[in-house]
XYZ file of C-alpha atoms in Angstrom:
541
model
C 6.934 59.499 14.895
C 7.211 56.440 12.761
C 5.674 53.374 14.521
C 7.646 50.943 11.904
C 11.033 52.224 11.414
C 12.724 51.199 7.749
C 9.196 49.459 6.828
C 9.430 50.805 3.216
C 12.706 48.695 2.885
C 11.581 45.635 4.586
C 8.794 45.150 2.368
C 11.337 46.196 -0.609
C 13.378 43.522 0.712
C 10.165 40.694 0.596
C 9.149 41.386 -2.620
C 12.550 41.481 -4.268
C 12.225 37.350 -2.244
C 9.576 36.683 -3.680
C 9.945 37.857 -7.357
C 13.434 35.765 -6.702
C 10.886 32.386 -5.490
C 8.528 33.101 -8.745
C 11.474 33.152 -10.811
C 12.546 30.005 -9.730
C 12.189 26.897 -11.722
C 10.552 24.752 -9.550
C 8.228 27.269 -8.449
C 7.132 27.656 -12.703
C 6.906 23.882 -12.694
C 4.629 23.448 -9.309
C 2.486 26.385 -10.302
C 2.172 24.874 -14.292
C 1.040 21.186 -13.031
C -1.515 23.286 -10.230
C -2.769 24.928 -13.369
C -2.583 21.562 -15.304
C -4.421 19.617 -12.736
C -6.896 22.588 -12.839
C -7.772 22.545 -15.757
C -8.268 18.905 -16.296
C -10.355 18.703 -13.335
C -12.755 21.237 -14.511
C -12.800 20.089 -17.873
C -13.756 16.566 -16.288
C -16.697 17.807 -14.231
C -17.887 20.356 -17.395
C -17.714 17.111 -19.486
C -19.466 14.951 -16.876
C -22.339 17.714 -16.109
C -23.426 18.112 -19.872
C -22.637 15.073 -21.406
C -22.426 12.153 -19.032
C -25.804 10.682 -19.492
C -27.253 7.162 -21.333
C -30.746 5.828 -22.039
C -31.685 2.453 -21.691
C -34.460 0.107 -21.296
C -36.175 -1.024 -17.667
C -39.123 -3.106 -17.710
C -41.418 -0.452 -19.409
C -39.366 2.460 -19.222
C -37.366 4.024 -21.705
C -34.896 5.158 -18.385
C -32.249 7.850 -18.875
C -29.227 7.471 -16.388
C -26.348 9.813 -15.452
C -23.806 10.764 -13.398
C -22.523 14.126 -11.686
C -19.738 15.119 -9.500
C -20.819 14.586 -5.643
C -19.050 14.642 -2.366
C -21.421 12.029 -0.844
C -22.132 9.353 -3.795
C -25.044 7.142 -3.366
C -27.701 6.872 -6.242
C -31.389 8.434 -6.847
C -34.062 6.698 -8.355
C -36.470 9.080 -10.027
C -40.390 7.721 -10.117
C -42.568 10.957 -11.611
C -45.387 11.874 -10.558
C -45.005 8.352 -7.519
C -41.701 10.458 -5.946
C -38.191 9.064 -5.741
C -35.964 6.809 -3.992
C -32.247 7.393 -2.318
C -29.510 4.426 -1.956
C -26.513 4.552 -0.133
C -25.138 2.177 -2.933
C -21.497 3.362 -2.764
C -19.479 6.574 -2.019
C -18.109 9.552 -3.406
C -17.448 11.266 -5.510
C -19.957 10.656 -8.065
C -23.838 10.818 -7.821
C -25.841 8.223 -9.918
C -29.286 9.169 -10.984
C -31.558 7.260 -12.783
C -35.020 8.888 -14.431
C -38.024 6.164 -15.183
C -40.120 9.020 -15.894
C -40.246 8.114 -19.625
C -42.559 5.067 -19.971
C -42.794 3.392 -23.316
C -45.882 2.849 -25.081
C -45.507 -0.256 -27.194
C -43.507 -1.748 -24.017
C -46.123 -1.131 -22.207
C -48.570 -2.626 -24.338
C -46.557 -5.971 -24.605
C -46.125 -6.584 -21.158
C -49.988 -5.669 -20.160
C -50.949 -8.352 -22.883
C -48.305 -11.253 -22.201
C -49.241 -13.296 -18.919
C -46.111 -13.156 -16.564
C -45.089 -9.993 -18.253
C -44.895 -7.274 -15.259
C -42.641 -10.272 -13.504
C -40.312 -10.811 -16.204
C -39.387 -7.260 -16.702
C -38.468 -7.503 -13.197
C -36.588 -10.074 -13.515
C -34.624 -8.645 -16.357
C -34.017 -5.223 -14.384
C -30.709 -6.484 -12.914
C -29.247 -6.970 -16.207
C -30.140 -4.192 -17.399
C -29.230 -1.765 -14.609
C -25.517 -3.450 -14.674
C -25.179 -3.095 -18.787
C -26.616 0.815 -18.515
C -23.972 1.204 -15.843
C -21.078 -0.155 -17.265
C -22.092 1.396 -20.576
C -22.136 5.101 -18.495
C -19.029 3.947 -16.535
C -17.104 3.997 -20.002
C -18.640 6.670 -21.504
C -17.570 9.067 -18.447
C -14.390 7.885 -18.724
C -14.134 9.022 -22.311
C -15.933 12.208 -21.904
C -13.711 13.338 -18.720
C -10.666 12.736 -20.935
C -11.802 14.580 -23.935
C -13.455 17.550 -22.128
C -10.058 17.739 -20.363
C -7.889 17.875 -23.615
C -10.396 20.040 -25.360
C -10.295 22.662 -22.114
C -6.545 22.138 -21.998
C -5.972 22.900 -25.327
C -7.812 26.084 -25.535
C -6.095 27.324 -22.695
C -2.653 26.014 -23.133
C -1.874 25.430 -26.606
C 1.324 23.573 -25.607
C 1.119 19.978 -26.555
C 2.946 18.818 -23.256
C 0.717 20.208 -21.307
C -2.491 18.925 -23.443
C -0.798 15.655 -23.092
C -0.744 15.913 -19.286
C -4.201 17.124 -18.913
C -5.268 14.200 -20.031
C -3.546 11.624 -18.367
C -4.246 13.310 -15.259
C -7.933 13.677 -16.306
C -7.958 9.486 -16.959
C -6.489 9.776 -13.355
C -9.388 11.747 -11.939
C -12.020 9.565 -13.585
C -11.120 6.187 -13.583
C -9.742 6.723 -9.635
C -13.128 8.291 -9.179
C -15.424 5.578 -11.072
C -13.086 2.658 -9.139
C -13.881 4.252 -6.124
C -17.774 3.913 -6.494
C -17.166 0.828 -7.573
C -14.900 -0.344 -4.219
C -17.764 1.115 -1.963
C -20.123 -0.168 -3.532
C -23.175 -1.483 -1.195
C -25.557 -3.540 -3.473
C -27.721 -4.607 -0.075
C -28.095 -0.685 0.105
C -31.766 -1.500 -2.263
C -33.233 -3.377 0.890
C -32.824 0.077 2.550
C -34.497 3.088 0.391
C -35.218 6.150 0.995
C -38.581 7.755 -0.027
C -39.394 10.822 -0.763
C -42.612 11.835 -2.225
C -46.625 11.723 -1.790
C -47.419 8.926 1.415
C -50.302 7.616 -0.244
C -47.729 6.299 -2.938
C -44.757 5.029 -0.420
C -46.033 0.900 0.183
C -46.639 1.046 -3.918
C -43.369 2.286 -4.611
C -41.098 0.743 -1.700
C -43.227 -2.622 -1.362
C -43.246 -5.168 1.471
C -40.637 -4.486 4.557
C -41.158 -8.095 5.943
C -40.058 -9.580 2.233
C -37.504 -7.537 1.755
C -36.569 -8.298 5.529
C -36.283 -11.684 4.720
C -34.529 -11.219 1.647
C -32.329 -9.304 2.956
C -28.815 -9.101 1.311
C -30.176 -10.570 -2.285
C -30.204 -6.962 -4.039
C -31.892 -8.702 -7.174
C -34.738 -9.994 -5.840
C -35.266 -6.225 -4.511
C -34.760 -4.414 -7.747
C -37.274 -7.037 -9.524
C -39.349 -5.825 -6.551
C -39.699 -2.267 -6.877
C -39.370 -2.545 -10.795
C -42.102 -4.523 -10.643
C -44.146 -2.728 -8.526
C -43.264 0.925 -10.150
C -44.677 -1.264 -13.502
C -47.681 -2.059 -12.165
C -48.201 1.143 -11.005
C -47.810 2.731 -14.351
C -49.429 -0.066 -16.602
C -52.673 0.603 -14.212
C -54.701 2.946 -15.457
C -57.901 2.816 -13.412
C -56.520 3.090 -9.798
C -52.995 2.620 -8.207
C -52.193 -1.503 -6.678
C -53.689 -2.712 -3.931
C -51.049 -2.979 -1.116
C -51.046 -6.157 -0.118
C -49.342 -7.476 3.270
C -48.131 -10.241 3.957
C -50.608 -12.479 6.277
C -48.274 -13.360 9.011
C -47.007 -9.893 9.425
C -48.110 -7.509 11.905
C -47.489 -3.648 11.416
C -47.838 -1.056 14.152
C -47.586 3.082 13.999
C -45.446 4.103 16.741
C -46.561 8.105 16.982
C -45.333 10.168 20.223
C -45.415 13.965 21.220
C -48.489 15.499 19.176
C -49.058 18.277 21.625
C -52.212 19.186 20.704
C -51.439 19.214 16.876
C -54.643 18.659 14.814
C -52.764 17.931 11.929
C -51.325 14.522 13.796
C -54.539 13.051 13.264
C -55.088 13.523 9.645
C -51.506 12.219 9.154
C -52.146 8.995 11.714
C -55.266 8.056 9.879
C -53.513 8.104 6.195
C -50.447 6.286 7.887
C -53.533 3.444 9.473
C -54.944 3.116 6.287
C -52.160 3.173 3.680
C -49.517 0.464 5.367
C -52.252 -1.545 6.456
C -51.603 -0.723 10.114
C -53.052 -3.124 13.111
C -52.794 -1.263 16.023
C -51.233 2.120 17.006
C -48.989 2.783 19.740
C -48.462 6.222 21.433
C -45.618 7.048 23.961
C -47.646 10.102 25.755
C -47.228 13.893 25.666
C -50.697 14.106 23.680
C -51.372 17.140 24.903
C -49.518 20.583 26.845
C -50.680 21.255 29.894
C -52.861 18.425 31.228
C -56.392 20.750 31.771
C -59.419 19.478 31.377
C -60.093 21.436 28.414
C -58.086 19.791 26.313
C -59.393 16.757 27.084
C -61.657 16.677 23.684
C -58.320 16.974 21.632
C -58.067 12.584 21.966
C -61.169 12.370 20.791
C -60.338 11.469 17.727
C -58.598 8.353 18.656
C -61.700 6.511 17.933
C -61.736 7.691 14.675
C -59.036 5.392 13.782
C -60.449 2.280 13.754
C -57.538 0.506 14.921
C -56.542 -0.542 18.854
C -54.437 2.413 20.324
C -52.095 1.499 23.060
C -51.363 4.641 25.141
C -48.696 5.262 27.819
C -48.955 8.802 29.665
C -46.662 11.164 29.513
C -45.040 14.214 31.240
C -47.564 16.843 30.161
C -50.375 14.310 30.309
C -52.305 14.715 33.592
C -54.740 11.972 34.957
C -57.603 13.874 33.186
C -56.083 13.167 29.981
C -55.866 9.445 30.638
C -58.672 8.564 31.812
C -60.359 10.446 28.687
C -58.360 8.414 26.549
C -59.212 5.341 28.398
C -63.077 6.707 27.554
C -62.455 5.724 23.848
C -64.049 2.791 22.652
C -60.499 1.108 20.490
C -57.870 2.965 23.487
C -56.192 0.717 25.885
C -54.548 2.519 28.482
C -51.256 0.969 30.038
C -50.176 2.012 33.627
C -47.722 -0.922 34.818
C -50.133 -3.153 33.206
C -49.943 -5.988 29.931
C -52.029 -5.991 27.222
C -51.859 -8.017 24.021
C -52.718 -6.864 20.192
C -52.861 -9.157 17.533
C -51.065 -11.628 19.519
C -47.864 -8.973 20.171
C -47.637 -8.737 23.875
C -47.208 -5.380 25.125
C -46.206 -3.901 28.420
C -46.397 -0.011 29.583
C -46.074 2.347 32.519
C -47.048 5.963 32.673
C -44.300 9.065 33.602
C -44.228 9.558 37.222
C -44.056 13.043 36.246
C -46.330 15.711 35.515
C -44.483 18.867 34.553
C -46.884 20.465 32.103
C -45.003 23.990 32.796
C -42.121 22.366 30.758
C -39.580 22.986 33.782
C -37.468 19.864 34.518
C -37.124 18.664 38.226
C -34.080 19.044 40.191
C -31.924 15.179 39.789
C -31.839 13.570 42.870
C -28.355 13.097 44.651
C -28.392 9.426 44.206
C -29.632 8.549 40.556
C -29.981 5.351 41.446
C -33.584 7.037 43.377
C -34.431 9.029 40.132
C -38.555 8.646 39.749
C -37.910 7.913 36.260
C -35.762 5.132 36.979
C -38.014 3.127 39.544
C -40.895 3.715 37.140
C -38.886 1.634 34.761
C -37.820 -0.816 37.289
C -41.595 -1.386 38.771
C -42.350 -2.068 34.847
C -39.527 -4.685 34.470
C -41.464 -6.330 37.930
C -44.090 -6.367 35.951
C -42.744 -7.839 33.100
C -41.243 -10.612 34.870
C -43.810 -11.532 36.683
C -46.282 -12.469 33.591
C -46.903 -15.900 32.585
C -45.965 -14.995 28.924
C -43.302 -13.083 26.907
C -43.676 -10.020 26.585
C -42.542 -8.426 23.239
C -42.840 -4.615 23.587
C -42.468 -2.213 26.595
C -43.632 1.125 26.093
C -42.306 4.510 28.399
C -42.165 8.110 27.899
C -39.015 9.122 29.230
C -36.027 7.070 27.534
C -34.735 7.581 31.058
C -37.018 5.023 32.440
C -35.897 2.659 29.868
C -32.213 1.526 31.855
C -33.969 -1.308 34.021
C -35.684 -3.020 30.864
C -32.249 -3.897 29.381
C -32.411 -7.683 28.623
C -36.301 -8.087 29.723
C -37.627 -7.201 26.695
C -36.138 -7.016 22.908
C -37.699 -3.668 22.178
C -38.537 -0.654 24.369
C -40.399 2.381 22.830
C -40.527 5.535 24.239
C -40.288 9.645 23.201
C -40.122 12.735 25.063
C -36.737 14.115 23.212
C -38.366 15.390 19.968
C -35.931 13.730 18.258
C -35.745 10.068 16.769
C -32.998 7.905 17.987
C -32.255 3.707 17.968
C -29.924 2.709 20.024
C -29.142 -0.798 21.742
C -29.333 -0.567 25.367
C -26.733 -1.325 27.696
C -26.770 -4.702 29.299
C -27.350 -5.190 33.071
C -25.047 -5.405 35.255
C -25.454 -8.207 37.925
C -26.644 -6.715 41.726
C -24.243 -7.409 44.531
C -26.784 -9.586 45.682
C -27.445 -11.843 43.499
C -23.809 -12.765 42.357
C -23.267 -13.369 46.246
C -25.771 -15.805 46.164
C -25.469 -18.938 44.373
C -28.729 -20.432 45.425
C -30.909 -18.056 43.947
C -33.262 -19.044 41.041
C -35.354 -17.103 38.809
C -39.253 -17.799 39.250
C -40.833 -20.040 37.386
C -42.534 -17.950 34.990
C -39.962 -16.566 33.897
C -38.023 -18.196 30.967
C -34.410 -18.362 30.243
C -33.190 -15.916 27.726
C -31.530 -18.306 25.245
C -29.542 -16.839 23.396
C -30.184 -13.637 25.155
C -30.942 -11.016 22.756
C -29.874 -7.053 23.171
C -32.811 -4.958 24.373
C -33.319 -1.894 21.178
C -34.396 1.609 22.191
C -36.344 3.177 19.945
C -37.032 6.933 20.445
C -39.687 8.248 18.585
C -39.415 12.524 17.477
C -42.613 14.544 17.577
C -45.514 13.218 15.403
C -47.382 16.439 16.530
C -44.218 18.664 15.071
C -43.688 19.450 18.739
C -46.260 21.726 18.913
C -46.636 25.505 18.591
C -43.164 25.075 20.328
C -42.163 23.811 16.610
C -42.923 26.572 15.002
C -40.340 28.567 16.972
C -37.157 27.698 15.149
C -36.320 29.117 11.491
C -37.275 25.922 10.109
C -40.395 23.791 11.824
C -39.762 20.791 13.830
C -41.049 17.805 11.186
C -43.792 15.804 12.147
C -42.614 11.942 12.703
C -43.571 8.752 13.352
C -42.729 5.232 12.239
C -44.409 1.493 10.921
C -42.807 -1.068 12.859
C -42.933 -4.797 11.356
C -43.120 -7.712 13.372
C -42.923 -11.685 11.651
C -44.889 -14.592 12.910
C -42.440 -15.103 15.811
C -43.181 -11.259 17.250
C -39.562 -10.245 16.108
C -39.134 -7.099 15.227
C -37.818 -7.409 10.920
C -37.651 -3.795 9.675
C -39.189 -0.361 10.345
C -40.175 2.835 7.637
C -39.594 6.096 9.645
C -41.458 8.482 8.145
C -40.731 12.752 8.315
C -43.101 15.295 7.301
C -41.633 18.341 6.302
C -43.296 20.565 9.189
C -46.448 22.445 9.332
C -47.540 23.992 5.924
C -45.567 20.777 4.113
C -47.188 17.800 2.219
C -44.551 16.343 0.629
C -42.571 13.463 2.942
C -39.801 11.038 3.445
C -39.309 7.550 4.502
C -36.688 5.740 5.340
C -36.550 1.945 5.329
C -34.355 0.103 8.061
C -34.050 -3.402 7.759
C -32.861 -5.000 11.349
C -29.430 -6.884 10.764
C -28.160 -4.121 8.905
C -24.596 -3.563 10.085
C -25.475 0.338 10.183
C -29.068 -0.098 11.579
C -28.159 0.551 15.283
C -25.574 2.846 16.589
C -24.666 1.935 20.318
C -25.385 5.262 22.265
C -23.388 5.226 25.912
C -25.412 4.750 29.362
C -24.532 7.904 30.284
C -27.096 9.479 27.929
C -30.068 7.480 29.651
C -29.029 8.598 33.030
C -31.782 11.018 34.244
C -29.410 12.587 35.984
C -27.363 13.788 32.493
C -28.219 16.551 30.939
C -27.542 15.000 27.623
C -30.510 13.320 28.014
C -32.101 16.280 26.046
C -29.989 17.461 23.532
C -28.625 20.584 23.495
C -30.634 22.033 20.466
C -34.395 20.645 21.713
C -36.898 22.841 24.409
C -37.833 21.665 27.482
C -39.972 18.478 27.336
């Protein structure tokens, strides 16, 4: 029995269609401009791979610059042996790289021996950068258009054809190259990203609270790393001093170490290379709260810095009173402290769930522990006699009631970073029923009232032996916060370790005012309640 009667003829009957269709002439002329376009396009990115490239001179550096095909554009600033910087200067679909790994010798010489001469070829670095680029613009133009018409004509050898491979290859590249240079982002140099050895980061980055204030004059920061990638080469003895500025005030916001003892060694480079003048940690030092592992927070004192501690959800009240044992540890439970004249407010998680299960949400959320925690802290808050410029919680769930009391809360518990600008408060029944009521006295009108920022801190511990768990280990994290002479909060480096076994990192700077710095994420995400609270992808906290 023949399941598919007359089949033999039916597909007789399609191909004798189809040889019909390639016979047509339209069909030859779609298919010869697909194998035209082809053609042109590879020829363009085998032209652009090998051959796309230009020197030129950068302060000391004899700097070679090129440009490959890339779905994500943006430019990379190679600094051997220092490490290397990312921009989001524009996007696709080219890649811009840029190698100062070639220093020049008599350069070198000249600028060590003229006063002023570091600073000048800092100064000079914009024009050069925008003559090199121009210069490579061109020359990948050419290139793309020549590779095509060589490619073409080996292929082809029909001079119509040749002849259309290369218009469309001008096409490809100078719709490419004017694409870059629509997108382009030129305040994307106040906003690096670093990848490399930490010791070398504040060297190679320089000064978040300059480069805060500059913000938006993309010179002045080119002159600034230029000149501080100079100095670093033209010094042979020792890398720079970093020097911060004096009105500035950096703290190390570090959450989640979980009994890591490689947190430590990475807090105490972090102290000592950005200058760091006090430490802040959102809780979860530890895993299950015993009293043995009480000697892991010992080495807070090691620091030599104040370190402001919160408690969290697999912190028991052994581990905070052994951290409120160390001599530089100030321990906040609803209670205000202030560090180098940055007032800073913090309440303890109201729970203790060191067997990493999660409590059942109460019917109401409104009664969710998390959320009165973070409403007896906003009490708090209001009721001292001075502003207060920092409130610090585990959960980000306790975080709701703080909205518009104070400009920044920190927090961690997700393993995962996240900035977000909180929701503003909505105003009680109560109190827009009743027109007589006044705030106390001590507490001042917001005017203009600013947003409140979230900032979730991932795991600086790597989450643990939990971390190691996945394919690829959770990366250790934690972030310099800078604050201006006002208690503002200008700009922040987060910084990533690889994971356990890595020594290599990345930093990120974000400048506040940025118009990607802060991505609203919805209420519903800090309702304890939610289960998108965690995401999908983390353990249990």
């Amino acid at each position: 029995m023949r399941l598919f009667p007359g089949t033999p003829a039916h597909f007789r009957a399609v191909a004798a269609f189809l040889a019909r269709c390639m016979r047509n002439r339209w069909t030859r002329r779609v298919r010869t401009a697909a194998m035209v376009g082809l053609v042109s396009i590879g020829g363009v990115i085998i032209g652009t791979m090998l051959f796309a490239h230009t020197n030129l001179d950068v302060g000391p550096f004899r700097a070679e610059m090129s440009i490959s095909p890339s779905f994500k554009g943006g430019t990379e600033i190679d600094i051997p042996p220092l490490g290397s910087l990312h921009l989001r200067s524009h996007d696709g679909p080219i890649h811009l790289k840029v190698n100062l790994g070639s220093l020049d010798q008599n350069r070198t010489e000249a600028l060590i021996d003229r006063p002023g001469g570091i600073s000048a070829a800092g100064e000079s670095a914009v024009d050069d950068v925008r003559t090199g680029v121009l210069r490579l613009g061109v020359r990948t133009l050419g290139i793309g258009v020549l590779s095509a018409l060589v490619l073409a004509t080996l292929i082809f050898r029909n001079v119509r054809r040749i002849a259309a491979a290369g218009v469309t290859a001008l096409v490809v590249t100078g719709g490419s190259l004017g694409l870059a240079a629509g997108t382009l982002r030129p305040d994307s140099i106040a906003e690096p990203r670093y990848e490399g050895l930490l010791i070398n980061a504040p060297s190679v980055v320089g000064d978040a609270r300059k480069i805060a204030d500059n913000y938006g004059r993309y010179a002045d920061q080119l002159q600034q790393i230029v000149s501080n990638v100079s100095r670093v080469y033209t010094t042979v003895s020792a890398l720079p001093s970093y020097e911060p500025a004096g009105n500035t005030t950096r703290i190390l916001h570090v959450s989640d170490l979980h009994l890591n003892p490689s947190s430590w060694g990475l807090i105490r480079t972090v102290v000592k290379t950005f200058d760091i003048d006090a430490v802040v940690d959102t809780g979860d030092d530890v895993d299950w709260g015993s009293a043995a592992e009480t000697s892991y927070v010992s080495s807070i004192s090691t620091l030599g810095v104040p370190y402001i501690y919160v408690r969290g959800n697999h912190d028991s009240s052994a581990i905070q009173s052994a951290v409120a044992r160390e001599k530089n540890a100030v321990v906040l439970d609803n209670t205000v402290t202030t560090v180098d004249g940055l007032t800073i407010a913090g309440i303890g998680d109201p729970e203790f769930t060191p067997d990493k299960s999660t409590t059942e949400p109460p019917e109401d959320p409104a009664t969710s522990p998390l959320l009165q925690s973070g409403r007896q802290l906003a009490d708090t808050v209001h009721g001292h006699d001075k502003r207060v410029d920092i409130a610090m919680v585990h959960d980000p769930a306790m975080a709701p009631p703080l909205s518009g009391v104070v400009p920044l809360v920190l927090a961690g518990h997700l393993h995962q970073r996240q900035v977000s600008l909180l929701p503003e408060p909505s105003p009680s029944p109560s109190a827009s029923s009743s027109a007589e009521v006044t705030p106390p006295p001590s507490i001042p009108p917001a005017d203009p009232p600013v947003p409140t920022r979230l900032m979730v801190e991932g795991s600086t511990g790597g989450a643990g032996l939990r971390g190691l768990e996945k394919d690829k280990p959770t990366p250790l994290e934690l972030s310099v916060l800078y604050f201006d002479e006002n208690h503002n909060l200008k700009a922040y480096d987060d910084i990533s370790l690889g994971g356990t076994g890595e020594s290599n990192v990345e930093m990120q700077r974000n400048v506040i005012g940025a118009d990607d710095d802060v991505l609203p994420s919805p209420s519903a995400s800090l309702d304890p309640s939610s289960p998108s609270v965690v995401p999908d992808n983390q353990p249990s906290r």
